[in-house]
Amino acid sequence: SYSLLLSLLLSQANVIPKSVTDISKESNKLALQIHKDLLGYMGDKQLPFPAMLAQDILRKGYEYKPIRDEIYLLIIKQLTNNPRPESVAKVL
Protein backbone atom coordinates (compact mmCIF):
# COMPACT_ATOMS: atom_id res chain seq x y z
CA SER A 1 0.00 0.00 0.00
CA TYR A 2 0.97 3.65 -0.35
CA SER A 3 1.55 4.17 3.40
CA LEU A 4 3.86 1.14 3.56
CA LEU A 5 5.86 2.44 0.59
CA LEU A 6 6.05 5.88 2.16
CA SER A 7 7.28 4.44 5.47
CA LEU A 8 10.03 2.57 3.61
CA LEU A 9 11.26 5.88 2.22
CA LEU A 10 11.49 7.86 5.47
CA SER A 11 14.78 8.63 7.15
CA GLN A 12 15.78 6.28 9.95
CA ALA A 13 18.76 6.04 12.28
CA ASN A 14 18.99 2.24 12.22
CA VAL A 15 20.23 0.08 9.37
CA ILE A 16 17.39 -1.21 7.22
CA PRO A 17 16.50 -4.91 7.68
CA LYS A 18 15.91 -5.43 3.94
CA SER A 19 16.68 -3.57 0.72
CA VAL A 20 14.22 -0.95 -0.49
CA THR A 21 14.13 -2.43 -4.00
CA ASP A 22 13.49 -6.02 -5.02
CA ILE A 23 17.01 -7.34 -5.61
CA SER A 24 18.90 -10.62 -5.30
CA LYS A 25 19.91 -12.02 -1.92
CA GLU A 26 23.56 -11.11 -2.62
CA SER A 27 22.62 -7.56 -3.58
CA ASN A 28 20.38 -7.28 -0.51
CA LYS A 29 23.38 -7.91 1.74
CA LEU A 30 25.30 -5.22 -0.13
CA ALA A 31 22.34 -2.81 0.20
CA LEU A 32 22.35 -3.20 3.99
CA GLN A 33 26.07 -2.38 4.11
CA ILE A 34 25.56 0.61 1.84
CA HIS A 35 22.77 1.92 4.07
CA LYS A 36 25.03 1.55 7.10
CA ASP A 37 27.80 3.41 5.25
CA LEU A 38 25.34 6.14 4.26
CA LEU A 39 24.19 6.54 7.87
CA GLY A 40 27.83 6.85 8.93
CA TYR A 41 28.70 9.36 6.23
CA MET A 42 25.69 11.54 6.99
CA GLY A 43 26.34 11.40 10.74
CA ASP A 44 23.04 9.69 11.54
CA LYS A 45 25.12 6.84 12.98
CA GLN A 46 28.53 7.35 14.55
CA LEU A 47 31.10 5.46 12.47
CA PRO A 48 34.80 6.19 11.91
CA PHE A 49 36.14 7.69 8.69
CA PRO A 50 32.92 9.09 7.14
CA ALA A 51 34.66 10.29 3.97
CA MET A 52 35.89 6.76 3.30
CA LEU A 53 32.33 5.48 3.74
CA ALA A 54 31.15 7.86 1.01
CA GLN A 55 33.96 6.70 -1.28
CA ASP A 56 32.95 3.08 -0.63
CA ILE A 57 29.33 3.80 -1.61
CA LEU A 58 30.46 5.48 -4.83
CA ARG A 59 32.84 2.64 -5.65
CA LYS A 60 30.16 -0.01 -5.11
CA GLY A 61 27.71 1.88 -7.31
CA TYR A 62 30.31 2.28 -10.03
CA GLU A 63 31.44 -1.34 -9.96
CA TYR A 64 28.09 -3.07 -9.42
CA LYS A 65 25.38 -1.73 -11.71
CA PRO A 66 22.44 -3.71 -10.20
CA ILE A 67 22.80 -1.78 -6.92
CA ARG A 68 22.62 1.73 -8.39
CA ASP A 69 18.84 2.19 -8.10
CA GLU A 70 19.02 0.96 -4.51
CA ILE A 71 21.74 3.51 -3.68
CA TYR A 72 19.66 6.30 -5.20
CA LEU A 73 16.59 5.33 -3.17
CA LEU A 74 18.61 4.94 0.03
CA ILE A 75 19.89 8.50 -0.40
CA ILE A 76 16.36 9.77 -1.01
CA LYS A 77 15.21 7.79 2.04
CA GLN A 78 17.81 9.39 4.32
CA LEU A 79 16.97 12.86 3.02
CA THR A 80 13.20 12.44 3.54
CA ASN A 81 12.06 13.89 6.87
CA ASN A 82 15.58 13.69 8.29
CA PRO A 83 15.44 15.74 11.52
CA ARG A 84 19.14 16.65 11.34
CA PRO A 85 19.89 19.54 8.93
CA GLU A 86 23.63 18.81 9.20
CA SER A 87 23.02 15.27 7.88
CA VAL A 88 21.01 16.53 4.93
CA ALA A 89 23.68 19.15 4.15
CA LYS A 90 26.31 16.42 3.70
CA VAL A 91 24.38 14.87 0.83
CA LEU A 92 23.02 17.96 -0.93
CSV table of C-alpha atoms in Angstrom, one decimal:
chain,number,residue,atom,x,y,z
A,1,SER,CA,0.0,0.0,0.0
A,2,TYR,CA,1.0,3.6,-0.3
A,3,SER,CA,1.6,4.2,3.4
A,4,LEU,CA,3.9,1.1,3.6
A,5,LEU,CA,5.9,2.4,0.6
A,6,LEU,CA,6.1,5.9,2.2
A,7,SER,CA,7.3,4.4,5.5
A,8,LEU,CA,10.0,2.6,3.6
A,9,LEU,CA,11.3,5.9,2.2
A,10,LEU,CA,11.5,7.9,5.5
A,11,SER,CA,14.8,8.6,7.2
A,12,GLN,CA,15.8,6.3,9.9
A,13,ALA,CA,18.8,6.0,12.3
A,14,ASN,CA,19.0,2.2,12.2
A,15,VAL,CA,20.2,0.1,9.4
A,16,ILE,CA,17.4,-1.2,7.2
A,17,PRO,CA,16.5,-4.9,7.7
A,18,LYS,CA,15.9,-5.4,3.9
A,19,SER,CA,16.7,-3.6,0.7
A,20,VAL,CA,14.2,-1.0,-0.5
A,21,THR,CA,14.1,-2.4,-4.0
A,22,ASP,CA,13.5,-6.0,-5.0
A,23,ILE,CA,17.0,-7.3,-5.6
A,24,SER,CA,18.9,-10.6,-5.3
A,25,LYS,CA,19.9,-12.0,-1.9
A,26,GLU,CA,23.6,-11.1,-2.6
A,27,SER,CA,22.6,-7.6,-3.6
A,28,ASN,CA,20.4,-7.3,-0.5
A,29,LYS,CA,23.4,-7.9,1.7
A,30,LEU,CA,25.3,-5.2,-0.1
A,31,ALA,CA,22.3,-2.8,0.2
A,32,LEU,CA,22.3,-3.2,4.0
A,33,GLN,CA,26.1,-2.4,4.1
A,34,ILE,CA,25.6,0.6,1.8
A,35,HIS,CA,22.8,1.9,4.1
A,36,LYS,CA,25.0,1.6,7.1
A,37,ASP,CA,27.8,3.4,5.2
A,38,LEU,CA,25.3,6.1,4.3
A,39,LEU,CA,24.2,6.5,7.9
A,40,GLY,CA,27.8,6.8,8.9
A,41,TYR,CA,28.7,9.4,6.2
A,42,MET,CA,25.7,11.5,7.0
A,43,GLY,CA,26.3,11.4,10.7
A,44,ASP,CA,23.0,9.7,11.5
A,45,LYS,CA,25.1,6.8,13.0
A,46,GLN,CA,28.5,7.4,14.5
A,47,LEU,CA,31.1,5.5,12.5
A,48,PRO,CA,34.8,6.2,11.9
A,49,PHE,CA,36.1,7.7,8.7
A,50,PRO,CA,32.9,9.1,7.1
A,51,ALA,CA,34.7,10.3,4.0
A,52,MET,CA,35.9,6.8,3.3
A,53,LEU,CA,32.3,5.5,3.7
A,54,ALA,CA,31.1,7.9,1.0
A,55,GLN,CA,34.0,6.7,-1.3
A,56,ASP,CA,33.0,3.1,-0.6
A,57,ILE,CA,29.3,3.8,-1.6
A,58,LEU,CA,30.5,5.5,-4.8
A,59,ARG,CA,32.8,2.6,-5.6
A,60,LYS,CA,30.2,0.0,-5.1
A,61,GLY,CA,27.7,1.9,-7.3
A,62,TYR,CA,30.3,2.3,-10.0
A,63,GLU,CA,31.4,-1.3,-10.0
A,64,TYR,CA,28.1,-3.1,-9.4
A,65,LYS,CA,25.4,-1.7,-11.7
A,66,PRO,CA,22.4,-3.7,-10.2
A,67,ILE,CA,22.8,-1.8,-6.9
A,68,ARG,CA,22.6,1.7,-8.4
A,69,ASP,CA,18.8,2.2,-8.1
A,70,GLU,CA,19.0,1.0,-4.5
A,71,ILE,CA,21.7,3.5,-3.7
A,72,TYR,CA,19.7,6.3,-5.2
A,73,LEU,CA,16.6,5.3,-3.2
A,74,LEU,CA,18.6,4.9,0.0
A,75,ILE,CA,19.9,8.5,-0.4
A,76,ILE,CA,16.4,9.8,-1.0
A,77,LYS,CA,15.2,7.8,2.0
A,78,GLN,CA,17.8,9.4,4.3
A,79,LEU,CA,17.0,12.9,3.0
A,80,THR,CA,13.2,12.4,3.5
A,81,ASN,CA,12.1,13.9,6.9
A,82,ASN,CA,15.6,13.7,8.3
A,83,PRO,CA,15.4,15.7,11.5
A,84,ARG,CA,19.1,16.7,11.3
A,85,PRO,CA,19.9,19.5,8.9
A,86,GLU,CA,23.6,18.8,9.2
A,87,SER,CA,23.0,15.3,7.9
A,88,VAL,CA,21.0,16.5,4.9
A,89,ALA,CA,23.7,19.1,4.1
A,90,LYS,CA,26.3,16.4,3.7
A,91,VAL,CA,24.4,14.9,0.8
A,92,LEU,CA,23.0,18.0,-0.9
